[in-house]
Coordinates of C-alpha atoms and ligand atoms in Angstrom, one line a residue:
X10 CA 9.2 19.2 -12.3
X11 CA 8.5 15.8 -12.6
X12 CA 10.5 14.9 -9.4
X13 CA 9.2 17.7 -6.9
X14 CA 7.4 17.3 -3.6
X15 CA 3.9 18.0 -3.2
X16 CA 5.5 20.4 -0.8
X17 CA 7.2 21.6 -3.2
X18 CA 4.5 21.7 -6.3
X19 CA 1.6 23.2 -3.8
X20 CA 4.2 26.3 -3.3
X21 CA 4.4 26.5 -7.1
X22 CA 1.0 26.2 -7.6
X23 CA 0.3 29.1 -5.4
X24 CA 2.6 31.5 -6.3
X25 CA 1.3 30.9 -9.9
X26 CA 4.9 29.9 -11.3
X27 CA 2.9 26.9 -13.0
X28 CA -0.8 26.0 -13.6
X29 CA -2.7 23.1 -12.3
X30 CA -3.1 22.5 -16.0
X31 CA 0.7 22.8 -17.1
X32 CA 1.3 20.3 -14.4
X33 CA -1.3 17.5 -15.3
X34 CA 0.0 18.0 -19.1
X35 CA 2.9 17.3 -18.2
X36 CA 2.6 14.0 -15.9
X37 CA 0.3 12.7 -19.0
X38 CA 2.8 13.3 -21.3
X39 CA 5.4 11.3 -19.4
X40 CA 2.9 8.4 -18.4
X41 CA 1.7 8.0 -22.2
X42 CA 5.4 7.4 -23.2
X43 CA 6.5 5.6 -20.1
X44 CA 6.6 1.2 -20.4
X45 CA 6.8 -0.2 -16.9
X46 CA 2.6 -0.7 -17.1
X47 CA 2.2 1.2 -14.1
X48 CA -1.2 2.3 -14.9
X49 CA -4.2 0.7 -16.0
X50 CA -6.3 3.5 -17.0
X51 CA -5.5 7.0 -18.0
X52 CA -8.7 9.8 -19.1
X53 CA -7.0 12.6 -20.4
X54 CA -10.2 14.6 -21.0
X55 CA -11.6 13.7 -17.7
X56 CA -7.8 14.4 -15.6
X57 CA -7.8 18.0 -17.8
X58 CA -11.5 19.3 -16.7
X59 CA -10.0 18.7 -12.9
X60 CA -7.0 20.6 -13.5
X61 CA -8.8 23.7 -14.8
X62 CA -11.4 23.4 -12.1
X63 CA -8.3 23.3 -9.9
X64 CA -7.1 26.4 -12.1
X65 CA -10.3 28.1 -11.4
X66 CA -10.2 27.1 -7.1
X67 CA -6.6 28.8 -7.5
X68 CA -7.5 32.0 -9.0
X69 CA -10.2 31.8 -6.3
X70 CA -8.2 31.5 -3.6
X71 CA -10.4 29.1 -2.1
X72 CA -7.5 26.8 -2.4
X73 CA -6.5 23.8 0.1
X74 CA -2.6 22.9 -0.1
X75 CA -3.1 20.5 -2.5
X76 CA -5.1 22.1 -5.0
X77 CA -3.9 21.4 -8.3
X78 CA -1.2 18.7 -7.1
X79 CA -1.8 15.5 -9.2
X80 CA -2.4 11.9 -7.7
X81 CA -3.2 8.7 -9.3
X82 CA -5.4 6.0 -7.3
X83 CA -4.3 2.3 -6.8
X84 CA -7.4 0.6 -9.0
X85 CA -8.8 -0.7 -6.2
X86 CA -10.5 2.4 -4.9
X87 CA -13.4 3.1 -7.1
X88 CA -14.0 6.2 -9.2
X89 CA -16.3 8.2 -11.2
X90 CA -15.0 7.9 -14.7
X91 CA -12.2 5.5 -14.8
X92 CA -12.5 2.4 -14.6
X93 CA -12.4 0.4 -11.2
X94 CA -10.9 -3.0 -12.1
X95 CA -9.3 -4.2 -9.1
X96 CA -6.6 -6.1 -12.0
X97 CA -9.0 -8.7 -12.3
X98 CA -10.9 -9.8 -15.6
X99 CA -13.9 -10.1 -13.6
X100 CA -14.1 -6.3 -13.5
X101 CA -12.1 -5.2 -16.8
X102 CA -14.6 -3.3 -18.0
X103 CA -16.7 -2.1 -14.6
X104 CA -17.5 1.6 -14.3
X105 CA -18.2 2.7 -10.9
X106 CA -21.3 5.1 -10.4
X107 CA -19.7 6.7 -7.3
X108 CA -16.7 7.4 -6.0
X109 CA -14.9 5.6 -2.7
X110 CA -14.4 8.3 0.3
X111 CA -10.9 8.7 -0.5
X112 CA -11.1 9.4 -3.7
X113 CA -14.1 12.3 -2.5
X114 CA -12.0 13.9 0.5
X115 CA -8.9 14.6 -2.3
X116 CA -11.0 15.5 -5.0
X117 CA -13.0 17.9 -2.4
X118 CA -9.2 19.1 -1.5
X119 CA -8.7 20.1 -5.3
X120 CA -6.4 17.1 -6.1
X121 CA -5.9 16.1 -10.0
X122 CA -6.7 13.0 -10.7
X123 CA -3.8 11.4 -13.2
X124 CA -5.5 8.3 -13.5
X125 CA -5.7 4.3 -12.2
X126 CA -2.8 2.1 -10.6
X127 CA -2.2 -1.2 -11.7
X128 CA -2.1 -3.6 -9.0
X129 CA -2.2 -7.3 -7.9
X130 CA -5.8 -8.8 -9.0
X131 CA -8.2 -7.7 -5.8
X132 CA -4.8 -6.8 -3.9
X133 CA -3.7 -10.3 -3.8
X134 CA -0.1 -10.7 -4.2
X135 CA 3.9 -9.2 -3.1
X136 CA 5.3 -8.6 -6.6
X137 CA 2.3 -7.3 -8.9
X138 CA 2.5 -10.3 -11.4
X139 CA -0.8 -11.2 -10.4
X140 CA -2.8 -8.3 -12.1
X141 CA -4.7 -9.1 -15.3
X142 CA -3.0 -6.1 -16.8
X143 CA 0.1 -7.7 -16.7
X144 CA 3.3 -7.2 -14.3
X145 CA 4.5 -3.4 -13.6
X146 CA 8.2 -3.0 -14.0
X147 CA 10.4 -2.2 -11.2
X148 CA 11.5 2.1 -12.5
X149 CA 15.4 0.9 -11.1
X150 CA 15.7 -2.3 -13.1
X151 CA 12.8 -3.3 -15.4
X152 CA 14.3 -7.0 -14.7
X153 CA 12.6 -6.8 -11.2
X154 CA 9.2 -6.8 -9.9
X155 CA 8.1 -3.8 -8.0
X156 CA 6.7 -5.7 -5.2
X157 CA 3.0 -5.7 -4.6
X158 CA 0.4 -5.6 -4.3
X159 CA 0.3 -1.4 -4.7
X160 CA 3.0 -2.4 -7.3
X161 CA 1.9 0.9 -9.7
X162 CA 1.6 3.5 -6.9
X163 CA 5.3 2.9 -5.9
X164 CA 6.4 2.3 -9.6
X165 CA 4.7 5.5 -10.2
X166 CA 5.9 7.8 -7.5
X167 CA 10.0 6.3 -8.4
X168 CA 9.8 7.0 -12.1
X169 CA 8.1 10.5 -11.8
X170 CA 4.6 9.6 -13.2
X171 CA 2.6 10.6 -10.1
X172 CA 4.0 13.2 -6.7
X173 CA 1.3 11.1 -5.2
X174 CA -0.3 8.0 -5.0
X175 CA -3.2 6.2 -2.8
X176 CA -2.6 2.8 -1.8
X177 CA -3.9 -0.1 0.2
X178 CA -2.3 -2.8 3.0
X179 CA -3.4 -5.8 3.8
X180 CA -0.5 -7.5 4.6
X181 CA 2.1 -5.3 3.7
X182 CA 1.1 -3.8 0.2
X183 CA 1.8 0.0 1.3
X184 CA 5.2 -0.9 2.7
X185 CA 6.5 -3.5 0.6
X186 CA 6.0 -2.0 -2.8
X187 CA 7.2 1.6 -1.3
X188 CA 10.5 -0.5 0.2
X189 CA 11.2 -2.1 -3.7
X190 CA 11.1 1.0 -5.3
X191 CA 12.6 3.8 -2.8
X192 CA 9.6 5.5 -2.1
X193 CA 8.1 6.5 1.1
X194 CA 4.4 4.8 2.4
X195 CA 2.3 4.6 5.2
X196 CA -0.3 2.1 6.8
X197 CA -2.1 4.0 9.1
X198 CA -3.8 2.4 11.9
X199 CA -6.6 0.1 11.3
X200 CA -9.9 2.2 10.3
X201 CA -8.3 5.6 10.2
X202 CA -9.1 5.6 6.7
X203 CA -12.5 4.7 5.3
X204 CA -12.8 1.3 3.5
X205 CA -15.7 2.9 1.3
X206 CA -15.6 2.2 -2.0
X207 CA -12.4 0.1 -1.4
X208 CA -12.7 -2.8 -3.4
X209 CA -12.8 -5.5 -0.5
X210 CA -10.1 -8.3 0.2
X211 CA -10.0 -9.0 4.1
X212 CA -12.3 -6.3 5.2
X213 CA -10.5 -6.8 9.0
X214 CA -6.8 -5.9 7.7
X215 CA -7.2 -3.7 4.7
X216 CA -5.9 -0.2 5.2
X217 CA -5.8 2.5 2.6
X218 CA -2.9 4.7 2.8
X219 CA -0.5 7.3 0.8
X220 CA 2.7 6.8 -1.3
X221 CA 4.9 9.5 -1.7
X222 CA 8.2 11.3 -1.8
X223 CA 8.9 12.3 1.9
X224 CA 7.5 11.5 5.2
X225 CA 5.8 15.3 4.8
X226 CA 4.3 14.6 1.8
X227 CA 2.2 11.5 3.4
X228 CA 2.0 13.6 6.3
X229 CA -0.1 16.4 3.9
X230 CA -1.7 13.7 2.3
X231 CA -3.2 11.6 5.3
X232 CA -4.7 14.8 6.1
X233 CA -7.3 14.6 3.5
X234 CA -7.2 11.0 3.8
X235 CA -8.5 10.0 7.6
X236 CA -11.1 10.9 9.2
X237 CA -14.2 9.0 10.6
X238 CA -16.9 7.6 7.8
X239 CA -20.2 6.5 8.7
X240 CA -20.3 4.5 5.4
X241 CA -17.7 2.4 6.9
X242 CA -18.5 0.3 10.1
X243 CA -14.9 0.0 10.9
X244 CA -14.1 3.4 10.7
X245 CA -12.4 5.1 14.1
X246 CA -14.7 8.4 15.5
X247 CA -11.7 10.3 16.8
X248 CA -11.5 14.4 16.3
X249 CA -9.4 15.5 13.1
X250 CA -6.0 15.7 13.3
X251 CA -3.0 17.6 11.9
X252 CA -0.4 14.8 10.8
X253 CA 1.7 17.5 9.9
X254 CA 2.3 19.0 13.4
X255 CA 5.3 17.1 14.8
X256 CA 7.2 16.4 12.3
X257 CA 10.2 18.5 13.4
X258 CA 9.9 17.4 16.7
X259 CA 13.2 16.3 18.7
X260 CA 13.9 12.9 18.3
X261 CA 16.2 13.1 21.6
X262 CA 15.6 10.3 24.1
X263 CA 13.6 8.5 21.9
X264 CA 13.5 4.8 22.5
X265 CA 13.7 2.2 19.0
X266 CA 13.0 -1.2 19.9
X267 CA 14.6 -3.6 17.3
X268 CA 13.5 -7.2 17.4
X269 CA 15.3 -10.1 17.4
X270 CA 13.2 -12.2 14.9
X271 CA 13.4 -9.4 12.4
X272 CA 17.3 -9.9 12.5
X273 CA 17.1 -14.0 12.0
X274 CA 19.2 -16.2 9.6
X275 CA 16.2 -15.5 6.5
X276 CA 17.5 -11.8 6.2
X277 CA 19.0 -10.8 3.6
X278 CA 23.0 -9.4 4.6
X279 CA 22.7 -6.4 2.6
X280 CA 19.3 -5.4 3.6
X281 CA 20.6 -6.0 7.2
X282 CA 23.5 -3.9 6.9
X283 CA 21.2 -1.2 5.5
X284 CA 18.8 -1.4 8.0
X285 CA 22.0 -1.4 10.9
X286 CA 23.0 1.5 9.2
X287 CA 19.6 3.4 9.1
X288 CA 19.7 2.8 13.2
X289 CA 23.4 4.1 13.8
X290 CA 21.6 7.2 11.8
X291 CA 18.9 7.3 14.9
X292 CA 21.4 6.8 17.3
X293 CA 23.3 10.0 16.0
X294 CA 20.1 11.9 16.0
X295 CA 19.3 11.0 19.5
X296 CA 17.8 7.9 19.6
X297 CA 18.9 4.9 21.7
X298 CA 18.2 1.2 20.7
X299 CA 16.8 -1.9 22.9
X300 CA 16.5 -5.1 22.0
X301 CA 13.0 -6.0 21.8
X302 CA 11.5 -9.7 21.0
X303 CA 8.2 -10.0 19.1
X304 CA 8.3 -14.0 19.4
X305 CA 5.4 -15.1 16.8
X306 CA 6.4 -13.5 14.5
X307 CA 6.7 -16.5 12.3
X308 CA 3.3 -17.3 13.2
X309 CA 1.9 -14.5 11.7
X310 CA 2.5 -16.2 7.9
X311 CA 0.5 -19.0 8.6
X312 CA -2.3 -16.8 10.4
X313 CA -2.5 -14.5 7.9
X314 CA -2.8 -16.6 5.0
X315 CA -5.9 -18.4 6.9
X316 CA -7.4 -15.4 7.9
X317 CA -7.1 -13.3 4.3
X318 CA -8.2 -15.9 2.0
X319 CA -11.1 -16.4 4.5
X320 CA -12.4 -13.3 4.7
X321 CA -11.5 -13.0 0.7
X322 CA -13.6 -16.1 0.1
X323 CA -16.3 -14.2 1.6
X324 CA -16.3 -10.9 -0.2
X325 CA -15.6 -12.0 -3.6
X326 CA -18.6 -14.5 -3.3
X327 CA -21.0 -11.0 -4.6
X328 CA -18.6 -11.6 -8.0
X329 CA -21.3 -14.0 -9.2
X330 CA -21.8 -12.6 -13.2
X331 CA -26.0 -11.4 -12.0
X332 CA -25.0 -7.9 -10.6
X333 CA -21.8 -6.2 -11.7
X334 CA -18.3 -7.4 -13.7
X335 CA -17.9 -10.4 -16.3
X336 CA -20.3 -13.0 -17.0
X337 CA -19.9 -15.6 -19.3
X338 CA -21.4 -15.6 -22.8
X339 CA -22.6 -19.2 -23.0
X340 CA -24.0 -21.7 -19.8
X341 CA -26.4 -24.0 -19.9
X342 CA -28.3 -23.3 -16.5
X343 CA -27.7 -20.5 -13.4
X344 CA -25.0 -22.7 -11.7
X345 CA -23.0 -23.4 -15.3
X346 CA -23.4 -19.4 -15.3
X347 CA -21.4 -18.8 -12.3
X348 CA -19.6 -21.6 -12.9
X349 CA -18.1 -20.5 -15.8
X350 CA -18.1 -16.4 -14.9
X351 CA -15.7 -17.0 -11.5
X352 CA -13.2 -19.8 -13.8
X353 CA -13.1 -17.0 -16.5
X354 CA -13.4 -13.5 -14.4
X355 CA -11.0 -14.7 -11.7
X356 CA -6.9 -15.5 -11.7
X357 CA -4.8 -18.0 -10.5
X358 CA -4.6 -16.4 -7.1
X359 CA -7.3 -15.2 -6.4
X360 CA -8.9 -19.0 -7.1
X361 CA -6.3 -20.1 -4.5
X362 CA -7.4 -17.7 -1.8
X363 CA -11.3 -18.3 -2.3
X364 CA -10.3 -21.9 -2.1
X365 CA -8.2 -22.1 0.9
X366 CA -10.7 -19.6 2.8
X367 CA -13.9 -21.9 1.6
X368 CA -11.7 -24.7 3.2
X369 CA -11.1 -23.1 6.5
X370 CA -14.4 -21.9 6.7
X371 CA -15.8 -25.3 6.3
X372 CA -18.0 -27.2 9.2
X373 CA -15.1 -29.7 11.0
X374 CA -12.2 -27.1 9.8
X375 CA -13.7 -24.1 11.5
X376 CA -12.1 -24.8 14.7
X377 CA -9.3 -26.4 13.8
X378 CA -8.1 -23.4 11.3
X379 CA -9.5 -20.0 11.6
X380 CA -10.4 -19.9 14.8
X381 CA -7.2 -21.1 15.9
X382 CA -5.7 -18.1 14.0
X383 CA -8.0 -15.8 15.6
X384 CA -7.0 -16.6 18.7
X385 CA -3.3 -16.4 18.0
X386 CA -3.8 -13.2 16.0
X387 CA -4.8 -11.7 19.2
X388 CA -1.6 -13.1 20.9
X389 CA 0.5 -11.5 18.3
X390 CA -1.2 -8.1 18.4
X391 CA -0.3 -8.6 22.7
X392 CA 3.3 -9.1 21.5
X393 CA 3.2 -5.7 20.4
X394 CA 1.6 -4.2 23.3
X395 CA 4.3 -5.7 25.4
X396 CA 7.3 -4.6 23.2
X397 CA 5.6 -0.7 23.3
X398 CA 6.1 -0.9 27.0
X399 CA 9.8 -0.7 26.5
X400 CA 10.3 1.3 23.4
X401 CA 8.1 4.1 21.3
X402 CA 8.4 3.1 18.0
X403 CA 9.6 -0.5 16.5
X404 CA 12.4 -0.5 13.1
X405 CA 13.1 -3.3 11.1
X406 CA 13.1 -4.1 7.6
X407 CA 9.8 -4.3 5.4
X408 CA 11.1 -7.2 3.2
X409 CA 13.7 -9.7 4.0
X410 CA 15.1 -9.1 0.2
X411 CA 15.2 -6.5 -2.0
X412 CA 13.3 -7.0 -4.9
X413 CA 13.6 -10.1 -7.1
X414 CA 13.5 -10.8 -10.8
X415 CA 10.3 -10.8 -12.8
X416 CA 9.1 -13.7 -13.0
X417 CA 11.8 -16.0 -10.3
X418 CA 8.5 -16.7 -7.7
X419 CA 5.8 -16.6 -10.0
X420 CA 4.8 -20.1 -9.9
X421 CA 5.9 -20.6 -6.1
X422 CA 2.6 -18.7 -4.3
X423 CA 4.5 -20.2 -0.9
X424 CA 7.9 -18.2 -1.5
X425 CA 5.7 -15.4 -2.2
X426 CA 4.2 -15.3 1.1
X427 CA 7.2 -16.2 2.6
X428 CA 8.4 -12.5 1.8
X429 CA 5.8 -10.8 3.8
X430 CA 7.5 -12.2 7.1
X431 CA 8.2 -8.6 8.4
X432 CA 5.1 -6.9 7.3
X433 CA 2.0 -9.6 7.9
X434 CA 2.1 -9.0 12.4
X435 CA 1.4 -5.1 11.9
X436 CA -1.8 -6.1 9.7
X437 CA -2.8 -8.4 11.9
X438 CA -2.6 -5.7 15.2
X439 CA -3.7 -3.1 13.2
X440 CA -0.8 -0.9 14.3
X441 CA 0.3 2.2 11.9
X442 CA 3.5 1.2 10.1
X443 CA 5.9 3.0 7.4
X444 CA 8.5 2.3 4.6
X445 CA 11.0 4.8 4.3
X446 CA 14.1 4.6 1.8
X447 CA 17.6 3.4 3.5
X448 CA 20.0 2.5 1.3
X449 CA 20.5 -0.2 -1.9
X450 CA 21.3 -3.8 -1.6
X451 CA 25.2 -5.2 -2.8
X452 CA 26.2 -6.6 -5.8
X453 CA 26.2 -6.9 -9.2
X454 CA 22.4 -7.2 -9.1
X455 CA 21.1 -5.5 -6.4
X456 CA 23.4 -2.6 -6.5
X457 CA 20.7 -0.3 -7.4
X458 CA 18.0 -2.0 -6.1
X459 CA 16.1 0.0 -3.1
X460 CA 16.0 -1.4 0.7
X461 CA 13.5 -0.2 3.1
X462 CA 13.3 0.2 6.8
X463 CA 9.9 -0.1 9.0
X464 CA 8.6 1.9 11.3
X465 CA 6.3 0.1 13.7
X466 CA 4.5 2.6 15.9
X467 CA 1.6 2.0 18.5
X468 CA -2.7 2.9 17.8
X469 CA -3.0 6.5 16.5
X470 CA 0.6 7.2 16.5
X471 CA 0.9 8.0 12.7
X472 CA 2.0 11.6 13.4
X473 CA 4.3 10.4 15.8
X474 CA 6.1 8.0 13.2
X475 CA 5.7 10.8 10.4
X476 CA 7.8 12.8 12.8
X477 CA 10.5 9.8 13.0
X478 CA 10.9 9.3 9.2
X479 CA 10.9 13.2 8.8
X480 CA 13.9 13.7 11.0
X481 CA 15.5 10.8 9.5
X482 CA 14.9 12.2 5.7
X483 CA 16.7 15.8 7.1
X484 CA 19.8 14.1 7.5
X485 CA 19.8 11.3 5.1
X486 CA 19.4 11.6 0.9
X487 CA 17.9 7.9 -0.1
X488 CA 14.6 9.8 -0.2
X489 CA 15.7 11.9 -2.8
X490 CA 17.9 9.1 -5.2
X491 CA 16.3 9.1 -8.7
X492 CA 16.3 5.7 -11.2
X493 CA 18.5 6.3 -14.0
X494 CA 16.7 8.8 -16.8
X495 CA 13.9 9.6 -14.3
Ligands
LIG509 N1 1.3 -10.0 0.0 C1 0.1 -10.1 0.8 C2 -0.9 -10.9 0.1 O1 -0.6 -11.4 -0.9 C3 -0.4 -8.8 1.2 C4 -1.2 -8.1 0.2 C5 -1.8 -6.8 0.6 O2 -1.4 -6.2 1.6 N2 -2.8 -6.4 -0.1 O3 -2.0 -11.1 0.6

């Protein structure tokens, strides 16, 4: 049960084969016993009075399709009743009195919540060793990290603790834990999905988003998920749409643009030759393949990691002990007080970014650092604009590795960001982008560690690359591969 679709468990659920109740029981059961760390806070009182209001919607028949499915929310969306914590000290304790939008829209769908993700502290990080919780293990070796920073969602969804998790990208934290773990994520386009109650990092690039099983379970899940919020100033106004409704389109005459700098000497050779392999799969469905260049692509690390701790620098400046989270016990005056509430509430990390971004922020450095990333930020989203006019949909890998030991870049922040080569340039246009599961890396080690290919696709063309990964998962089983005893 444990490893069925939400496809799958909605038709269960509905022809009364199992209760929204049996179902929840069951996922707590296996979460309680389970030791990768993959959540930070579990109610089983509060996750059981959903279920048998879910019970009740069913009986009803005023049911949505995922009435009664559970999901678990990365603990950086806030929630009624479980703790919000963002896997920082600073907000260990902090109980939200309202819940964000999307945790609203799935509970208004009749969704069960299981429970609170760990994650990298305020969504900082690639491998989830940055949470105050401690690292989440990797489900297909415990030796590895899970990446990051949605590290529990994708944990969660391999090892059969959650059919569905929510998740945020910044830089890459929907795509790259999803690629480490086997799992199947999607960034949607920048303000598709409401921000509200999303606990801020770079309010210009973070994107909330579903992990999942298969391509058509995201696609069911982004259906609750978008849609326009005038709580959010970001958010897109477009008409509702069905995500759902091309996925068995033809992928005939489709045109996959592979770029050279996602190909370079830093790739790994058996992600590559997964990734190759995933594209001879596209050819034999239809597809054809041009060689595309997206030539700043190396920029994008150094833009990104100006731009995101600046913006983080901002928002966590409200973490100041006076109106919600830690505050230290003893200080001498109000500045001691914050002071000493940001060196205890706040990690490693996080300091880093808040410092970096105070720096670039800074009169003299202004000019010299963030708006010169601005600028180029805008010449890398033109890269992409350029590259759509000879392809419809961009494939490459997420990570340029598979995932790496516990512990090997944990006191190297630069090889950390390093990693999010492939994934940074989408955050920074704001394009839609996916992680779907392609194959294992080689090896001894990395044997039965998880490789994922990207799908880059254009503004507002999530149902379009839904579509793409759904043809791909009809022909291919990586999507369906279990970790051992899961
Ligand atoms: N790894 C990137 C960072 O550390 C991206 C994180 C994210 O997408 N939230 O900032």
């Amino acid at each position: 049960m444990h490893t069925k679709t939400i496809k799958q468990l909605s038709a269960l659920l509905h022809s009364k084969q199992i209760s929204a109740t049996e179902l929840a029981t069951l996922f707590l059961a296996r979460m309680q016993s389970s030791d990768l760390n993959a959540y930070t806070h579990i109610d089983e009182a509060l996750t059981l009075e959903q279920a048998a209001a879910a019970d009740r919607r069913l009986a009803s028949g005023d049911s949505t399709a995922l009435t009664g499915v559970p999901i678990a929310h990365k603990d950086i969306f806030v929630t009624r009743g479980w703790r919000s914590t963002a896997g920082s000290r600073m907000l260990a304790n902090y109980n939200s009195p309202f819940d964000a939008t999307v945790v609203e829209q799935f509970n208004a769908a009749g969704m069960v919540t299981l429970g609170k993700l760990n994650c990298d502290e305020f969504a900082m990080g690639s491998s989830n060793e940055n949470s105050f919780f401690g690292p989440v293990k990797n489900p297909w070796d415990t030796r590895a990290v899970p990446g990051g920073s949605s590290g529990g969602s994708a944990a969660a969804i391999a090892a059969g603790l959650a059919p569905a998790a929510t998740a945020t990208d910044t830089g890459g934290s929907i795509r790259q834990p999803a690629s480490h773990c086997g799992v199947t994520g999607i960034k949607p386009t920048y303000g598709r999905v409401s921000r509200f109650g999303m606990i801020a990092f770079a309010s210009s690039l973070d994107q909330g988003g579903p992990i999942a099983r298969t391509a058509e379970d995201c696609a069911l899940l982004l259906n609750a998920m978008a849609g326009f919020d005038p709580r959010d100033s970001t958010s897109v106004e477009r008409a509702p749409e069905d995500f759902s409704r091309d996925l068995n389109n033809s992928l005939a005459g489709l045109k996959i643009g592979v770029p050279r700098e996602y190909f370079g000497p830093g790739l790994a050779p058996d992600v590559e030759q997964a990734v190759r392999a995933a594209l001879k799969e596209y050819e034999k469905l239809g597809a054809t393949l041009v060689d595309i260049s997206l030539p700043k692509t190396e920029l994008s690390i150094p833009v990104y990691y100006v731009i995101a701790p600046a913006e983080a620098s901002s928002n966590l400046s409200r973490f100041d002990g006076v109106r919600y989270g830690h505050r230290a016990s003893q200080y001498s005056d109000l500045s001691d007080m914050y002071k000493k509430t940001r060196s205890e509430g706040f990690g490693e990390e996080v300091k880093r970014r808040i410092l970096v971004g105070a720096y670039v922020l800074s009169h003299g450095y202004y000019d010299a650092y963030y708006l010169q990333a601005q600028k180029i930020r805008r010449l890398i989203a033109q890269d992409f604009q350029q590259a759509f006019t000879q392809c419809d949909v961009i494939m490459g890998p997420v990570s340029p590795t598979v995932a790496w030991d516990l512990g090997d870049k944990a006191d190297d922040p630069v090889a950390n960001y390093l990693a999010d080569i492939f994934t940074l340039s989408t955050s920074l246009a704001g394009l839609p982008g996916m992680s779907i599961p392609c194959g294992f890396g080689q090896g001894e080690k990395n044997a039965r560690r998880p490789v994922g290919l990207q799908l880059i696709g254009n503004y507002f063309s999530e149902a379009k690359l839904l579509n793409i990964a759904h043809q791909y998962q009809g022909v291919t089983d990586w999507h369906q591969r279990r970790p051992e005893g899961v």
